[in-house]
Amino acid sequence: MHTNVEQIFTFIDQESTFIEEQQSATYLEGVVYALELWLEEKKVPTVYNPDKEQIRKAVQLAILKGMKKSAQVNHQMTPDAIGLLVSYFVKEMAKGKKELSILDPALGTGNLLYTIMNAIPTENYAFGVEIDELLIQLAAQTGELLTHDVQLFRQDALKPLLIDPVDIVVSDLPVGFYPDEETAQDYFLQSKDEMSYAHHLFMEQSMKHVKPGGYLYFLVPATIFETKQAAQLHKFIKEQGWIQAVIQFPSSIFKTKGQEKSLLILQKKSEALKAPREVLLAKVPNMSNKEAMELFFQKIDIWQEENSK
Ligand code: SAM
């Protein structure tokens, strides 16, 4: 007996491999073709009533297979180990909310955004911005298959965005220097001495597009506060928001030390709110250690309860 995830993956994989072999296209372009067939009901996987997580996981497996063959580091999809943990925080902090608007300004394949949208019980709708044509196409098709309410924009997210402020921003930020120095000049976080960091500018752009009191969940380089441009970043965060938490992921989930990331949770300042009582600084234990993970989640729950008093 094959599971729904296996059946869907096999369907996408067969169609993608066929395209890859026949039409000198890449496997990822084949995935776009396979999803198109499915959406237009020209060919569909033989599954009974798949749920949203099954569809997301199967599409994710196919995209991962395609990315192994081609993707650059900065285009890589956010892995589930990280996405599921971010959803846990979003769920905890969104308790009591009826509706949630979400923005991911570096949407990629949409895997992180959809992991969160699938996990939160709240009614939600989202905006995604992505510069890469193939990735945004995959994100649009997956969003449609999952019947999520999403509006996507293919553009440089650091140029002006026609998106009203949202409740939360969630993003696995592209890391490195931002080449468009003219656009960088519009940002407080531009660097005068060297090229500006894209991930810093993304944080500023996100802060602009979140409502006062709204939360921002960023996956950032683990060394973000250790660079030459960090002092300016600190100043910016202090002026505009509050650091809620810095969560370090275990090194084992990253291929190299340089790729290690942390989850930085910020809140945009609001006159109606107070700064958090305590900033949560935590290290995620080895994720296969069940007991340690339970303790970690307990720690988060206690922090969250204290913080929301
Ligand atoms: N969370 C995504 C997922 O699950 O697929 C992965 C995000 S990936 C780490 C960062 C993304 O930012 C890449 O897809 C890259 O193309 C996009 N990006 C880089 N610079 C950008 C820009 N200036 N504007 C919009 N998107 C950009």
Coordinates of C-alpha atoms and ligand atoms in Angstrom, one line a residue:
M1 CA 0.0 0.0 0.0
H2 CA 1.4 3.4 -1.0
T3 CA 0.7 6.4 1.1
N4 CA -0.9 9.5 -0.5
V5 CA 2.5 11.3 -0.3
E6 CA 4.2 8.5 -2.2
Q7 CA 1.5 8.4 -4.8
I8 CA 1.5 12.1 -5.4
F9 CA 5.3 12.2 -5.5
T10 CA 5.4 9.3 -7.9
F11 CA 3.0 11.1 -10.2
I12 CA 5.0 14.3 -10.2
D13 CA 8.3 12.5 -10.5
Q14 CA 7.2 10.4 -13.5
E15 CA 5.9 13.5 -15.4
S16 CA 9.0 15.6 -14.5
T17 CA 11.4 12.9 -15.5
F18 CA 9.6 12.4 -18.8
I19 CA 9.9 16.1 -19.6
E20 CA 13.5 16.2 -18.5
E21 CA 14.3 13.4 -20.8
Q22 CA 12.2 14.4 -23.8
Q23 CA 12.5 18.1 -24.0
S24 CA 16.0 19.1 -22.7
A25 CA 14.3 20.9 -19.9
T26 CA 15.3 20.7 -16.2
Y27 CA 13.7 18.5 -13.7
L28 CA 12.3 21.5 -11.9
E29 CA 10.7 22.8 -15.1
G30 CA 9.2 19.3 -15.4
V31 CA 7.7 19.7 -11.9
V32 CA 6.0 22.9 -13.2
Y33 CA 4.6 20.9 -16.1
A34 CA 3.4 18.1 -13.8
L35 CA 1.6 20.5 -11.5
E36 CA 0.0 22.2 -14.4
L37 CA -1.4 18.9 -15.7
W38 CA -2.8 18.2 -12.2
L39 CA -4.3 21.7 -11.8
E40 CA -5.9 21.5 -15.3
E41 CA -7.1 17.9 -14.4
K42 CA -5.5 16.6 -17.6
K43 CA -3.7 14.0 -15.6
V44 CA -4.0 13.6 -11.8
P45 CA -2.3 11.4 -9.2
T46 CA -4.3 8.4 -8.1
V47 CA -5.0 9.4 -4.5
Y48 CA -8.1 9.5 -2.4
N49 CA -8.8 12.8 -0.7
P50 CA -5.2 13.9 0.1
D51 CA -4.9 16.5 2.9
K52 CA -2.9 19.8 2.5
E53 CA 0.1 18.5 4.4
Q54 CA 0.3 15.4 2.1
I55 CA 0.2 17.5 -1.0
R56 CA 2.8 20.0 0.4
K57 CA 5.1 17.2 1.4
A58 CA 4.9 15.4 -1.9
V59 CA 5.5 18.6 -3.9
Q60 CA 8.4 19.4 -1.5
L61 CA 10.0 16.0 -2.2
A62 CA 9.8 16.6 -6.0
I63 CA 11.2 20.1 -5.7
L64 CA 14.0 18.9 -3.4
K65 CA 14.9 16.3 -6.0
G66 CA 15.1 19.0 -8.7
M67 CA 17.1 21.3 -6.4
K68 CA 19.7 18.7 -5.7
K69 CA 20.5 18.8 -9.3
S70 CA 20.7 22.5 -9.7
A71 CA 19.8 25.1 -6.9
Q72 CA 22.2 27.6 -5.5
V73 CA 22.4 27.9 -1.7
N74 CA 20.4 31.1 -1.6
H75 CA 17.5 29.5 -3.6
Q76 CA 17.2 26.5 -1.3
M77 CA 13.9 25.6 0.1
T78 CA 13.4 25.9 3.8
P79 CA 13.6 22.4 5.3
D80 CA 10.7 21.0 7.3
A81 CA 12.7 20.7 10.5
I82 CA 12.9 24.5 10.5
G83 CA 9.5 25.2 9.0
L84 CA 7.7 23.1 11.6
L85 CA 9.5 24.8 14.5
V86 CA 8.7 28.2 13.1
S87 CA 5.0 27.2 12.9
Y88 CA 5.1 26.2 16.5
F89 CA 6.1 29.7 17.5
V90 CA 3.6 31.3 15.1
K91 CA 0.8 29.1 16.5
E92 CA 1.8 29.9 20.2
M93 CA 2.0 33.6 19.6
A94 CA -1.2 33.9 17.4
K95 CA -3.4 32.2 20.0
G96 CA -6.7 34.0 20.4
K97 CA -6.5 35.6 16.9
K98 CA -9.3 34.9 14.5
E99 CA -7.6 35.9 11.3
L100 CA -4.0 36.3 10.4
S101 CA -2.4 38.1 7.4
I102 CA 1.1 36.9 6.6
L103 CA 3.8 38.2 4.3
D104 CA 6.9 36.2 3.1
P105 CA 9.0 38.7 1.1
A106 CA 11.5 35.9 0.0
L107 CA 8.9 33.3 -0.8
G108 CA 11.0 30.9 -2.9
T109 CA 9.0 27.7 -3.5
G110 CA 6.5 28.8 -0.8
N111 CA 7.4 25.7 1.3
L112 CA 8.0 27.7 4.5
L113 CA 4.9 29.9 4.1
Y114 CA 2.6 26.9 3.3
T115 CA 4.0 24.9 6.2
I116 CA 2.9 27.7 8.5
M117 CA -0.5 28.2 6.7
N118 CA -1.2 24.5 7.0
A119 CA -0.3 24.5 10.7
I120 CA -2.2 27.4 12.1
P121 CA -5.9 26.8 12.7
T122 CA -6.6 30.6 12.3
E123 CA -8.2 31.8 9.1
N124 CA -5.3 33.1 7.1
Y125 CA -4.3 34.8 3.9
A126 CA -0.9 35.7 2.7
F127 CA 1.3 37.7 0.3
G128 CA 4.5 36.4 -1.2
V129 CA 7.2 38.1 -3.1
E130 CA 9.9 36.3 -5.1
I131 CA 12.3 37.4 -7.8
D132 CA 12.9 34.1 -9.4
E133 CA 10.4 33.2 -12.1
L134 CA 10.6 29.4 -11.8
L135 CA 10.3 29.4 -8.0
I136 CA 7.3 31.8 -7.9
Q137 CA 5.6 29.6 -10.5
L138 CA 6.1 26.6 -8.3
A139 CA 4.9 28.6 -5.3
A140 CA 1.8 29.7 -7.2
Q141 CA 0.9 26.2 -8.3
T142 CA 1.4 24.7 -4.9
G143 CA -0.7 27.5 -3.3
E144 CA -3.5 26.7 -5.8
L145 CA -3.3 23.0 -5.1
L146 CA -3.5 23.7 -1.4
T147 CA -6.4 26.2 -2.0
H148 CA -4.6 28.8 0.1
D149 CA -5.6 32.4 -0.2
V150 CA -2.3 33.9 -1.5
Q151 CA -1.4 36.8 -3.6
L152 CA 2.1 36.6 -5.2
F153 CA 4.3 39.3 -6.6
R154 CA 7.2 38.6 -8.9
Q155 CA 9.6 41.4 -8.2
D156 CA 12.6 42.5 -6.2
A157 CA 11.2 42.7 -2.7
L158 CA 13.4 45.6 -1.8
K159 CA 11.8 47.8 -4.4
P160 CA 8.4 49.4 -3.2
L161 CA 5.8 46.8 -2.5
L162 CA 2.0 47.3 -3.0
I163 CA 1.1 45.4 0.1
D164 CA -0.7 46.7 3.1
P165 CA 0.8 46.0 6.6
V166 CA 0.2 42.5 7.7
D167 CA -0.1 40.8 11.1
I168 CA 3.1 38.7 10.7
V169 CA 6.1 38.4 8.5
V170 CA 7.7 35.0 8.1
S171 CA 10.8 34.6 6.0
D172 CA 13.9 32.6 5.3
L173 CA 16.0 35.6 4.2
P174 CA 18.4 35.5 1.3
V175 CA 21.9 36.1 2.8
G176 CA 24.7 38.1 1.3
F177 CA 25.4 41.4 -0.4
Y178 CA 22.6 43.2 -2.2
P179 CA 23.9 44.3 -5.7
D180 CA 21.5 47.2 -6.4
E181 CA 23.2 50.0 -4.5
E182 CA 20.8 52.6 -5.8
T183 CA 17.8 50.9 -4.2
A184 CA 19.8 50.2 -1.1
Q185 CA 20.2 54.0 -0.6
D186 CA 16.5 54.2 0.4
Y187 CA 17.2 52.1 3.5
F188 CA 18.4 53.1 6.9
L189 CA 20.3 49.8 7.0
Q190 CA 22.4 50.6 3.8
S191 CA 26.1 50.3 4.4
K192 CA 28.3 53.3 3.6
D193 CA 31.6 51.4 3.6
E194 CA 30.8 48.2 1.7
M195 CA 27.8 46.7 -0.2
S196 CA 24.7 46.4 2.0
Y197 CA 23.5 43.1 3.3
A198 CA 20.4 41.9 1.6
H199 CA 19.2 40.2 4.7
H200 CA 19.4 43.4 6.7
L201 CA 17.5 45.4 4.1
F202 CA 14.8 42.6 4.0
M203 CA 14.4 43.1 7.7
E204 CA 13.8 46.8 7.3
Q205 CA 11.4 46.3 4.4
S206 CA 9.5 43.7 6.5
M207 CA 9.3 46.1 9.5
K208 CA 7.7 48.6 7.2
H209 CA 5.1 46.1 6.0
V210 CA 4.0 44.8 9.4
K211 CA 1.3 46.4 11.7
P212 CA 2.4 47.9 15.0
G213 CA 2.5 45.0 17.5
G214 CA 2.9 42.5 14.7
Y215 CA 5.5 39.8 14.8
L216 CA 8.4 39.1 12.4
Y217 CA 10.0 35.6 12.2
F218 CA 13.2 35.7 10.3
L219 CA 15.6 32.9 9.5
V220 CA 19.0 34.6 9.6
P221 CA 22.7 33.7 9.6
A222 CA 23.6 32.4 13.1
T223 CA 26.4 35.1 13.1
I224 CA 24.1 38.0 12.2
F225 CA 25.1 40.0 15.3
E226 CA 28.8 39.5 14.8
T227 CA 29.5 41.3 11.6
K228 CA 30.7 44.9 10.9
Q229 CA 27.2 46.0 10.0
A230 CA 25.7 44.5 13.2
A231 CA 25.8 47.8 15.2
Q232 CA 23.6 49.5 12.7
L233 CA 21.2 46.6 12.7
H234 CA 21.0 46.7 16.5
K235 CA 20.2 50.4 16.4
F236 CA 17.5 49.8 13.9
I237 CA 15.8 47.0 15.9
K238 CA 16.0 49.1 19.1
E239 CA 14.3 52.0 17.4
Q240 CA 11.6 50.1 15.6
G241 CA 10.9 46.9 17.5
W242 CA 11.6 44.6 20.3
I243 CA 13.6 41.3 20.1
Q244 CA 11.3 38.6 21.4
A245 CA 13.5 35.6 20.9
V246 CA 16.7 34.2 19.3
I247 CA 16.6 30.5 18.7
Q248 CA 19.7 28.6 17.6
F249 CA 19.2 25.5 15.5
P250 CA 21.4 22.4 15.9
S251 CA 24.4 22.5 13.5
S252 CA 23.5 19.0 12.4
I253 CA 20.7 20.3 10.1
F254 CA 23.1 22.4 8.1
K255 CA 25.6 21.1 5.6
T256 CA 28.3 23.6 6.5
K257 CA 29.1 26.0 9.4
G258 CA 28.6 29.0 7.1
Q259 CA 25.1 27.9 6.3
E260 CA 24.0 27.8 10.0
K261 CA 20.9 29.8 10.7
S262 CA 18.9 31.0 13.8
L263 CA 15.3 32.1 14.2
L264 CA 15.1 35.7 15.2
I265 CA 11.6 36.8 16.4
L266 CA 10.9 40.5 16.5
Q267 CA 7.9 42.5 17.4
K268 CA 7.2 45.9 15.9
K269 CA 6.8 48.5 18.6
S270 CA 3.3 49.7 19.4
E271 CA 2.3 52.4 21.9
A272 CA -0.4 50.1 23.2
L273 CA 2.1 47.4 24.2
K274 CA 5.0 46.9 26.5
A275 CA 8.4 45.5 25.7
P276 CA 8.7 41.7 26.4
R277 CA 9.6 40.9 30.0
E278 CA 12.2 38.4 28.9
V279 CA 13.9 37.8 25.6
L280 CA 14.0 34.0 25.0
L281 CA 17.5 32.8 24.1
A282 CA 17.4 29.1 23.4
K283 CA 19.1 26.4 21.6
V284 CA 17.1 23.7 19.8
P285 CA 18.3 20.3 21.0
N286 CA 19.0 17.4 18.7
M287 CA 15.6 17.0 17.1
S288 CA 15.7 13.2 17.3
N289 CA 15.9 13.4 21.1
K290 CA 12.2 13.3 22.0
E291 CA 12.7 14.0 25.7
A292 CA 14.9 17.0 25.1
M293 CA 12.5 18.3 22.5
E294 CA 9.6 18.0 24.9
L295 CA 11.6 20.0 27.5
F296 CA 12.4 22.6 24.9
F297 CA 8.7 23.1 24.0
Q298 CA 7.8 23.3 27.7
K299 CA 10.4 26.1 28.1
I300 CA 8.8 27.9 25.2
D301 CA 5.3 27.5 26.6
I302 CA 6.3 28.9 30.0
W303 CA 8.1 31.8 28.3
Q304 CA 5.1 32.5 26.1
E305 CA 2.7 32.4 29.1
E306 CA 4.9 34.8 31.2
N307 CA 5.3 37.1 28.2
S308 CA 1.6 37.4 27.4
K309 CA 0.6 38.5 30.9
Ligands
SAM1 N1 11.3 29.9 2.3 C1 11.7 29.6 0.9 C2 11.2 28.2 0.6 O1 10.7 27.5 1.5 O2 11.3 27.8 -0.6 C3 13.2 29.7 0.6 C4 13.7 31.1 0.6 S1 15.3 31.2 0.0 C5 16.3 30.9 1.4 C6 15.5 32.9 -0.3 C7 14.7 33.4 -1.5 O3 14.8 34.8 -1.7 C8 15.2 32.8 -2.8 O4 14.1 32.1 -3.4 C9 15.6 33.9 -3.7 O5 15.3 33.8 -5.1 C10 14.8 35.1 -3.1 N2 15.3 36.4 -3.3 C11 16.6 36.8 -3.3 N3 16.7 38.1 -3.5 C12 15.5 38.6 -3.7 C13 14.9 39.9 -3.9 N4 15.7 41.0 -4.0 N5 13.6 40.0 -4.0 C14 12.8 38.9 -3.9 N6 13.2 37.7 -3.7 C15 14.6 37.5 -3.5

